[in-house]
Tab-separated table of C-alpha atoms and ligand atoms in Angstrom:
chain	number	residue	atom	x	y	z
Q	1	UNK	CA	1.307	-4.425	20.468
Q	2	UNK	CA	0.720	-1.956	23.183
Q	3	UNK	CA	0.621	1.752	22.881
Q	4	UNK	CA	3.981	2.634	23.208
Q	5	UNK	CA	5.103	0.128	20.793
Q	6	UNK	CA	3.211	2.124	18.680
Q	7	UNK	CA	4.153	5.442	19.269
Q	8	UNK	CA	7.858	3.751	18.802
Q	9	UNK	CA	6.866	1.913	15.801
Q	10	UNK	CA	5.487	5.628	13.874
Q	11	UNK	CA	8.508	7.072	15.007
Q	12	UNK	CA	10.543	4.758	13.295
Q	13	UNK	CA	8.841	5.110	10.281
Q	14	UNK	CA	9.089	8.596	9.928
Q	15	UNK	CA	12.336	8.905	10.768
Q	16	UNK	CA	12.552	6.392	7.900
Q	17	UNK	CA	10.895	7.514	5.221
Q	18	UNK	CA	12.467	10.740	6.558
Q	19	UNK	CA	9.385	13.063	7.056
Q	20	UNK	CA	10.648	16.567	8.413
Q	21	UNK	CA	7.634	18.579	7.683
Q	22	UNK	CA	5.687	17.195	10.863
Q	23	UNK	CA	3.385	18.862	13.008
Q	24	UNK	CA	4.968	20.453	15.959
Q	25	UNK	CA	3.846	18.239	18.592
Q	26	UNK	CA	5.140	14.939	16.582
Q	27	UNK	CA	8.723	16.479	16.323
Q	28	UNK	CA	8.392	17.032	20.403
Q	29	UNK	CA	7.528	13.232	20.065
Q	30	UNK	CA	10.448	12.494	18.101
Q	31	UNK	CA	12.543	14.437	19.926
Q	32	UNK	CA	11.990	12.471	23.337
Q	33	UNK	CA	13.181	9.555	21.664
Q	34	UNK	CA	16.609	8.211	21.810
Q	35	UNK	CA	17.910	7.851	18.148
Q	36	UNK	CA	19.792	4.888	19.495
Q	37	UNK	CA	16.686	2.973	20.672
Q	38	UNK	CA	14.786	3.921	17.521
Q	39	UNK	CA	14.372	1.007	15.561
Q	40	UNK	CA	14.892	0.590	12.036
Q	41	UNK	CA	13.230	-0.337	8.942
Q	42	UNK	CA	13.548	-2.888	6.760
Q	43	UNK	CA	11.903	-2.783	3.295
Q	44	UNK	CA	11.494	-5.398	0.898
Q	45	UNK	CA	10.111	-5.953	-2.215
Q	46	UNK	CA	8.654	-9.201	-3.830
Q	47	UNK	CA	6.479	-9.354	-7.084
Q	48	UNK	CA	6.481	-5.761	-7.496
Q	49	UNK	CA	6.927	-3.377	-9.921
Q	50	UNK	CA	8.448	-1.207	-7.650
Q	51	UNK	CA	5.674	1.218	-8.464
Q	52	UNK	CA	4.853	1.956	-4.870
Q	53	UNK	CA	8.097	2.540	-4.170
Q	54	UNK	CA	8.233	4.784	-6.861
Q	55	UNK	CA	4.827	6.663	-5.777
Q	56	UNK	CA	5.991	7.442	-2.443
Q	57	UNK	CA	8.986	9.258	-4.499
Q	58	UNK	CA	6.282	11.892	-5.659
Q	59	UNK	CA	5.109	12.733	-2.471
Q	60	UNK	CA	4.927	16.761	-2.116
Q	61	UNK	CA	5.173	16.733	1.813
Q	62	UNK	CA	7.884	15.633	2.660
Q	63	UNK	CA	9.658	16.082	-0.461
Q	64	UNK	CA	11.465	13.806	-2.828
Q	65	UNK	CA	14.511	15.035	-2.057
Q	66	UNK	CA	14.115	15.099	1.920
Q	67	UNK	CA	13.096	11.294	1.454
Q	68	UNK	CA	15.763	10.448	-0.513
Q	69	UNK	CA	18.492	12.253	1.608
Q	70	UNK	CA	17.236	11.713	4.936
Q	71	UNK	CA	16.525	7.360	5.355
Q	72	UNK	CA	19.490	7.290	7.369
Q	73	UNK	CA	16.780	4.613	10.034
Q	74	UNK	CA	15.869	3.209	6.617
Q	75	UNK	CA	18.448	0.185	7.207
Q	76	UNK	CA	17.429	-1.314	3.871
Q	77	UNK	CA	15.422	-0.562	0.622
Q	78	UNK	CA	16.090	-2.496	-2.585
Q	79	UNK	CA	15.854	0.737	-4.631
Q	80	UNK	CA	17.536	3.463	-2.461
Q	81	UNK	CA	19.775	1.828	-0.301
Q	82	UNK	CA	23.081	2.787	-1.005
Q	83	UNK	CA	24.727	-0.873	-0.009
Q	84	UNK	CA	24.341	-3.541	-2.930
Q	85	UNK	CA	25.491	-6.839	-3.109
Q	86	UNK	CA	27.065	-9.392	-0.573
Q	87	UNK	CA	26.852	-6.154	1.855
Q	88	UNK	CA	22.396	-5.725	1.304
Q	89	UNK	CA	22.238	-9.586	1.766
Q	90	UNK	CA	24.478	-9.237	5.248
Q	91	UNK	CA	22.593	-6.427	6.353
Q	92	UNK	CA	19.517	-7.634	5.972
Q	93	UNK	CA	20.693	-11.553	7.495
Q	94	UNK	CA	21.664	-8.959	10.581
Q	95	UNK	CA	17.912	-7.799	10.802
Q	96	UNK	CA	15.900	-10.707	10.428
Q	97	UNK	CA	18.269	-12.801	12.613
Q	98	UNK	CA	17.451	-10.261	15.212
Q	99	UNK	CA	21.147	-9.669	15.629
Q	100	UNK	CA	20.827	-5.772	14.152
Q	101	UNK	CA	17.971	-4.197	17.449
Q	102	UNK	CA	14.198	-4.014	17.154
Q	103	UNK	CA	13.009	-3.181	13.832
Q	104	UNK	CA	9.815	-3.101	11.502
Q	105	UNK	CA	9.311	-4.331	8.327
Q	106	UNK	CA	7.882	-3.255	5.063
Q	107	UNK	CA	6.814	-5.146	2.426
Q	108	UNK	CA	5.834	-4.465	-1.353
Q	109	UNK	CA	4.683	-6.973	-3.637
Q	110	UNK	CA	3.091	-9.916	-3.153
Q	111	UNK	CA	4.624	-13.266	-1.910
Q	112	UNK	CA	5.080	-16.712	-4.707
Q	113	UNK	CA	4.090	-19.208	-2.300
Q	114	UNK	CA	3.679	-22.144	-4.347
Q	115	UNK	CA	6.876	-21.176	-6.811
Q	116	UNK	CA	9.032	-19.819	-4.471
Q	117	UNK	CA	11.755	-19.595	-6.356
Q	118	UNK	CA	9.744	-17.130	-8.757
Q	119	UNK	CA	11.458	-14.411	-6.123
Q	120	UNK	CA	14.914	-14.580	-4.856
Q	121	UNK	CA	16.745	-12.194	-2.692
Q	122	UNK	CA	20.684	-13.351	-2.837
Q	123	UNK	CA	19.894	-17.257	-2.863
Q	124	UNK	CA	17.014	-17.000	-0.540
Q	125	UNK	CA	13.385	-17.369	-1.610
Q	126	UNK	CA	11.361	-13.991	-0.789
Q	127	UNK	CA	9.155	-15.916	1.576
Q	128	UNK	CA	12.022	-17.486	3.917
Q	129	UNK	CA	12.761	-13.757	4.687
Q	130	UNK	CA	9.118	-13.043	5.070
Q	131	UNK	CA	8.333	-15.920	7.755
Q	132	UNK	CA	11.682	-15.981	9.534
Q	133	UNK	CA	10.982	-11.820	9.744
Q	134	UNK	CA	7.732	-12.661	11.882
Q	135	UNK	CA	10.420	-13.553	14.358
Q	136	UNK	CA	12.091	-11.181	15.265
Q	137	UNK	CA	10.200	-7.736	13.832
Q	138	UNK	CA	7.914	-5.477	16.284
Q	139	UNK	CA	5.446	-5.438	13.284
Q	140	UNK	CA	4.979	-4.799	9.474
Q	141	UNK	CA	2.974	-2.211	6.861
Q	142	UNK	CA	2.027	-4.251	3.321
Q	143	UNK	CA	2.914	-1.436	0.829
Q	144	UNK	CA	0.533	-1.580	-1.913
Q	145	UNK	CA	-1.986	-4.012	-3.131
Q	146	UNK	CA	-0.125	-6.819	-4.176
Q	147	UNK	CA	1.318	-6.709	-0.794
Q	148	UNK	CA	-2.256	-6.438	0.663
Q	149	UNK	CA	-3.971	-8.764	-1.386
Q	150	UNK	CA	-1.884	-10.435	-4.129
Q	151	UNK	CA	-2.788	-7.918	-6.890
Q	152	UNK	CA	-1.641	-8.356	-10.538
Q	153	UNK	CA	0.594	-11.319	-9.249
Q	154	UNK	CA	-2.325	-13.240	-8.205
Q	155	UNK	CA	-4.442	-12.557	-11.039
Q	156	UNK	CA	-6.550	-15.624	-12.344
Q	157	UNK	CA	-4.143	-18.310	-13.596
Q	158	UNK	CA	-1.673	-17.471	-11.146
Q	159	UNK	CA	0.782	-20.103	-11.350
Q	160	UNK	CA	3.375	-18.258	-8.731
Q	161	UNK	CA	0.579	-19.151	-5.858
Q	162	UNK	CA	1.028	-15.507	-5.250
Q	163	UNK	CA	-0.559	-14.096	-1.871
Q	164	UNK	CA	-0.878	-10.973	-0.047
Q	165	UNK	CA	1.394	-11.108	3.292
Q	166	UNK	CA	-1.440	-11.164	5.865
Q	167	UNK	CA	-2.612	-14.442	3.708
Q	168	UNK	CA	1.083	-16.059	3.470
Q	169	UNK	CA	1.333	-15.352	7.802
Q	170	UNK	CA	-1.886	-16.643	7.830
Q	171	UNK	CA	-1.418	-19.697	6.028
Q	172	UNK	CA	1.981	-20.455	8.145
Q	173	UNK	CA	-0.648	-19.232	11.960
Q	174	UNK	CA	1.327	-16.298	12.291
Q	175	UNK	CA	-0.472	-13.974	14.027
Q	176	UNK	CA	1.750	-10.797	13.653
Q	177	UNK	CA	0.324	-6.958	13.285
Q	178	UNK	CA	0.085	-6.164	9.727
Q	179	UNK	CA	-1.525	-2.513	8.276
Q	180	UNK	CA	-2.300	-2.925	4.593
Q	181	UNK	CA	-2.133	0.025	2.799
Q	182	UNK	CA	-4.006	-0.803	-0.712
Q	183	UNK	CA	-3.393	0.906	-4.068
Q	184	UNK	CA	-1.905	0.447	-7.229
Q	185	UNK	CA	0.183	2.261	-6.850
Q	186	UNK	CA	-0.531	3.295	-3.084
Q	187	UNK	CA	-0.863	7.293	-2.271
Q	188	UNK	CA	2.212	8.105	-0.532
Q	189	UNK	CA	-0.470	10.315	1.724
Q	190	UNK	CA	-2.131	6.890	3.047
Q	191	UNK	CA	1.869	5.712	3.839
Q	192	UNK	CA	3.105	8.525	5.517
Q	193	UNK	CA	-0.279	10.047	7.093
Q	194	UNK	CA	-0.655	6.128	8.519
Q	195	UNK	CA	2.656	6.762	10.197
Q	196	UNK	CA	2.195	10.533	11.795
Q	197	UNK	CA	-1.376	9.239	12.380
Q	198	UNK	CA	0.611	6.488	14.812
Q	199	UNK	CA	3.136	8.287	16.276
Q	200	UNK	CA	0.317	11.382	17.250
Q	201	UNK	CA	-2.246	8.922	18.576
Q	202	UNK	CA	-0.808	5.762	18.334
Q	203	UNK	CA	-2.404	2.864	16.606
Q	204	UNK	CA	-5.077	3.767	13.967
Q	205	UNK	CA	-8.753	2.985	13.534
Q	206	UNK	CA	-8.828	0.321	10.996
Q	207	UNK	CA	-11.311	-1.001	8.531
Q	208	UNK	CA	-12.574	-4.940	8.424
Q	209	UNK	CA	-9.756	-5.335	5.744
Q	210	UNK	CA	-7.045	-4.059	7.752
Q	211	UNK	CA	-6.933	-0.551	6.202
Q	212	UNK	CA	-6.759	2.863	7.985
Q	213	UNK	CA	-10.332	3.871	8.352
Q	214	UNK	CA	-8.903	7.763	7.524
Q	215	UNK	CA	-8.055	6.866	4.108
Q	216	UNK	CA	-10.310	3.835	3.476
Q	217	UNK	CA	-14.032	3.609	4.760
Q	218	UNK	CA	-15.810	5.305	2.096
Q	219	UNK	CA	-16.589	4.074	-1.300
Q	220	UNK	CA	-15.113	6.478	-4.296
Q	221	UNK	CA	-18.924	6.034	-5.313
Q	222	UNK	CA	-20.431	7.991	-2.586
Q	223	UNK	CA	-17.809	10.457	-2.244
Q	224	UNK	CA	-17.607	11.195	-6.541
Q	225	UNK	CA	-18.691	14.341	-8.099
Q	226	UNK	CA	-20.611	12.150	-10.802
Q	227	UNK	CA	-22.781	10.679	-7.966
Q	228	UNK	CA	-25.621	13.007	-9.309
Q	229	UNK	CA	-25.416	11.859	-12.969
Q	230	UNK	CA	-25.534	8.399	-11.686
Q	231	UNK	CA	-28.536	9.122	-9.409
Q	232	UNK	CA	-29.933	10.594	-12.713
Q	233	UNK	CA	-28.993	7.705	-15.183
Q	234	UNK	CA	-26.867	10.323	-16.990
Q	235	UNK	CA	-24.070	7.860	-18.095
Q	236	UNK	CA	-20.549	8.024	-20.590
Q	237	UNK	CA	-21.139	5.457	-23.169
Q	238	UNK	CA	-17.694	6.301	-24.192
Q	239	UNK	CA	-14.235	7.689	-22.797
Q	240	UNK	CA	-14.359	11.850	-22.578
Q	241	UNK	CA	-18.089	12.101	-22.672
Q	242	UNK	CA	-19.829	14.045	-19.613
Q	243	UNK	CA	-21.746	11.677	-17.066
Q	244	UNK	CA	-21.228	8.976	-14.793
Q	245	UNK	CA	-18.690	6.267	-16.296
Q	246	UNK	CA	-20.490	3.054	-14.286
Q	247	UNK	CA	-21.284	1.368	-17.874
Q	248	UNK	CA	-17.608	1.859	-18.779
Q	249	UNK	CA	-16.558	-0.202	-16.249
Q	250	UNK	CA	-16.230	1.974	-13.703
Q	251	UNK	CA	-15.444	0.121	-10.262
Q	252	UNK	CA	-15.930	3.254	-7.580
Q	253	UNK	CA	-19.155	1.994	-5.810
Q	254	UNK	CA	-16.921	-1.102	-5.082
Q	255	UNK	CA	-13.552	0.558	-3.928
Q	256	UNK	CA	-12.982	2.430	-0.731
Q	257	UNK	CA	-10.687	4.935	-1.156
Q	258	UNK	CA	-10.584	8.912	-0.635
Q	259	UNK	CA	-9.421	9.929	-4.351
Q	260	UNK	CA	-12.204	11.791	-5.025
Q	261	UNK	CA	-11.309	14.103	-1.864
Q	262	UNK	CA	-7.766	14.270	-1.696
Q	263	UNK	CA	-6.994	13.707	-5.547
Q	264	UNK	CA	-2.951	12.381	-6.483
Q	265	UNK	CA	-0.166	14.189	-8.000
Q	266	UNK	CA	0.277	16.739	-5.408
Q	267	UNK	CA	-3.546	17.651	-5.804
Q	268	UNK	CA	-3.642	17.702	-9.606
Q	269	UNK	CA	-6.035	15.564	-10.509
Q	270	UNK	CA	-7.870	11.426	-10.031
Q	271	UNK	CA	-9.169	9.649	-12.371
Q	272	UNK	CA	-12.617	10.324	-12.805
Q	273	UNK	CA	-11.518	14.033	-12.885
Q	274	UNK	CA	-9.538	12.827	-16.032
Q	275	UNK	CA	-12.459	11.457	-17.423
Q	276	UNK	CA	-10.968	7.816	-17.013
Q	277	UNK	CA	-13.522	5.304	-14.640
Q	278	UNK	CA	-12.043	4.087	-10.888
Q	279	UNK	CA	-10.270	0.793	-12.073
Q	280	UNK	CA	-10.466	-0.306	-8.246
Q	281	UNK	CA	-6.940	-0.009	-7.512
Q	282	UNK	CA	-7.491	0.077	-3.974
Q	283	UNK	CA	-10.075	-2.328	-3.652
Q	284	UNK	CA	-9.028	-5.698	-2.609
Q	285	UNK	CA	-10.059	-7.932	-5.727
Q	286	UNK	CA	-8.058	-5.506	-8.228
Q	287	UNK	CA	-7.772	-7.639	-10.990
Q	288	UNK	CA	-8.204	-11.150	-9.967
Q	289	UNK	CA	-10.456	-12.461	-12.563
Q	290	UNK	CA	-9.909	-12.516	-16.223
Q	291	UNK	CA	-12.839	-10.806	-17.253
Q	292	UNK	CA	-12.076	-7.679	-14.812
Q	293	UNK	CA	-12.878	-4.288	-16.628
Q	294	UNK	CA	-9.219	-3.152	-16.461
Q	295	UNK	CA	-8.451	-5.845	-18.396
Q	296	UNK	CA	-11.489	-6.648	-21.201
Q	297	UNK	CA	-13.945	-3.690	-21.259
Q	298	UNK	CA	-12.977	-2.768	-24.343
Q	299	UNK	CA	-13.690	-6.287	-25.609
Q	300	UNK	CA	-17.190	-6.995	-23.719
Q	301	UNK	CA	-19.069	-3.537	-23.713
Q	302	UNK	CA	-22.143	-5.116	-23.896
Q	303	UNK	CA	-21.464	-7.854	-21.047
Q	304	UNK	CA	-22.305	-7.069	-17.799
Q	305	UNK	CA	-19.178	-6.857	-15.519
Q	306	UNK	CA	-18.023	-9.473	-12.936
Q	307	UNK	CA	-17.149	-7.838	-9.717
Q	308	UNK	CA	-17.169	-10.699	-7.853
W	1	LIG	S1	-18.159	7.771	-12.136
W	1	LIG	FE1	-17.894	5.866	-10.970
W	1	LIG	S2	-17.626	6.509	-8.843
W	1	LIG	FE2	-18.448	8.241	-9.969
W	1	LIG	S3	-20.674	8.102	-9.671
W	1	LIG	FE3	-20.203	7.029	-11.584
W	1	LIG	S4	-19.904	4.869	-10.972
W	1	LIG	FE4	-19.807	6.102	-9.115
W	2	LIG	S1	-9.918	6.424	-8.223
W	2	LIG	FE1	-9.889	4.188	-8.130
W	2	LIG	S2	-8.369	3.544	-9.682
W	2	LIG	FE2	-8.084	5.745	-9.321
W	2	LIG	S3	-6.420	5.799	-7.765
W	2	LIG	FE3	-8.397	5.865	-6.672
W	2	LIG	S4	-8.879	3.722	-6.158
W	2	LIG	FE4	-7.268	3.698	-7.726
């Protein structure tokens, strides 16, 4: 994908997630473009929770209410597409077909590759979309960290074969573009800053994991405000206490991710502000093994803790 594509493919975006409060010089951008050329978005959602979706809702710039008012290049979204029905499964047909103009796609959730039929859209298995998308799209964003690594849905056990969607292209030698965008759920600043960050400069510097580098080259570890009590073996033996919260299972000197500098809820708070350890949403084995601290620390405070 060359620059322009680029350029084309952040404009796109924004337009679809319908971000007004840009910088000046990215609404001259926008403004060059030809809203008929601008190509669309499709967004889809396989084992999700729809929790990402849902986090991008709380975004404070732009708000909800300018994202949920202005998708008109968001050609489909399970959740706030207005079309349901006979008329969603048509639409999207038209996109993926290649029938419907260039678009991009978007994809939350991971993919059931060895149960397909664990995720149906219509009477179509999730994946069938997926591959016969890598057709006919310019290029795709994997919303989240089930989308970017399998997540919960490929937890140990997992008897849906879930994978993330650079694994299930992979597996099938697709070699598409594909931007993961880790987090459970994701920021809706790494989204949307990912997108003006495209359409200002074009493609963005990514990490070894296929991350934005902007959002996800530091560990929380390094960046924490607890980094001194660690250095000083000054540790929480249990929730609330002052002190670093490693030996409660905290996961921030594996997980890149800039919580501790841009904080969530419109700047309100992160975890370890809350007192509560990094659970490693953002890192990409969140919760794959059985004994991961999110899911047993409670039950093995005196085991040391698998991050492998
Ligand atoms: S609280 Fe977590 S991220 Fe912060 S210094 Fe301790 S181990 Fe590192
Ligand atoms: S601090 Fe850790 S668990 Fe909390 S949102 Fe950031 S990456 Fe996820």
């Amino acid at each position: 994908m060359d620059r322009r594509e680029f350029l084309k493919l952040g404009a796109m975006l924004s337009a679809a997630f319908g971000i007004l409060n840009l910088p000046k010089p990215v609404i001259a951008a926008l403004k060059k473009l030809d809203p008929k050329t601008i190509p669309k978005l499709i967004y889809l959602q396989g084992q999700s929770c729809s929790g990402c979706s849902v986090s991008l809702l709380q975004s404070g710039s732009p708000s909800p209410l300018t994202l949920i008012t202005n998708y008109s290049q968001l050609a489909f979204h399970s959740d706030l597409s207005a079309v349901s029905g006979k008329k969603a499964l048509d639409l999207i047909e038209k996109y993926i077909s290649g029938k419907a103009g260039d678009y991009f796609l978007a994809v939350e959730g991971a993919i059931p590759e060895k149960m397909p039929e664990a995720c149906i859209i219509g009477d179509k298995a999730f994946g069938q979309y997926i591959e016969a998308a890598a057709a006919t799209m310019s290029g795709a964003i994997a919303v989240g960290t089930c989308a970017s690594d399998g997540g919960i849905p490929a937890a140990e056990g997992n008897l849906t074969g879930a994978v993330s969607l650079r694994e299930y292209y992979k597996k099938r030698s697709i070699n598409k573009l594909v931007i993961n965008l880790r987090g459970c759920s994701v920021h809706p600043d790494w989204v949307w800053q990912t997108i003006i960050n495209m359409v200002k400069v074009g493609m963005p510097t990514l990490t070894d994991q296929g991350s934005p580098a902007l959002f996800y080259s530091r560990k929380i570890h390094e960046q924490c405000p607890r980094y001194h009590d660690f250095q000083q073996e000054i540790f929480a033996c249990k929730l609330g206490e002052a002190g670093c919260l490693f030996k409660l299972g905290c996961v921030g000197p594996d997980t890149a991710a800039d919580c501790p500098n841009r904080w969530w809820n419109l700047s309100q708070n992160w975890c370890v502000a809350a007192n509560a350890p990094c659970i490693g949403c953002a890192w990409p084995n969140f919760a794959r093994k059985k004994d991961f601290p999110f899911y047993r620390i409670s039950e093995q405070k005196n085991r040391p803790i698998n991050r492998s």
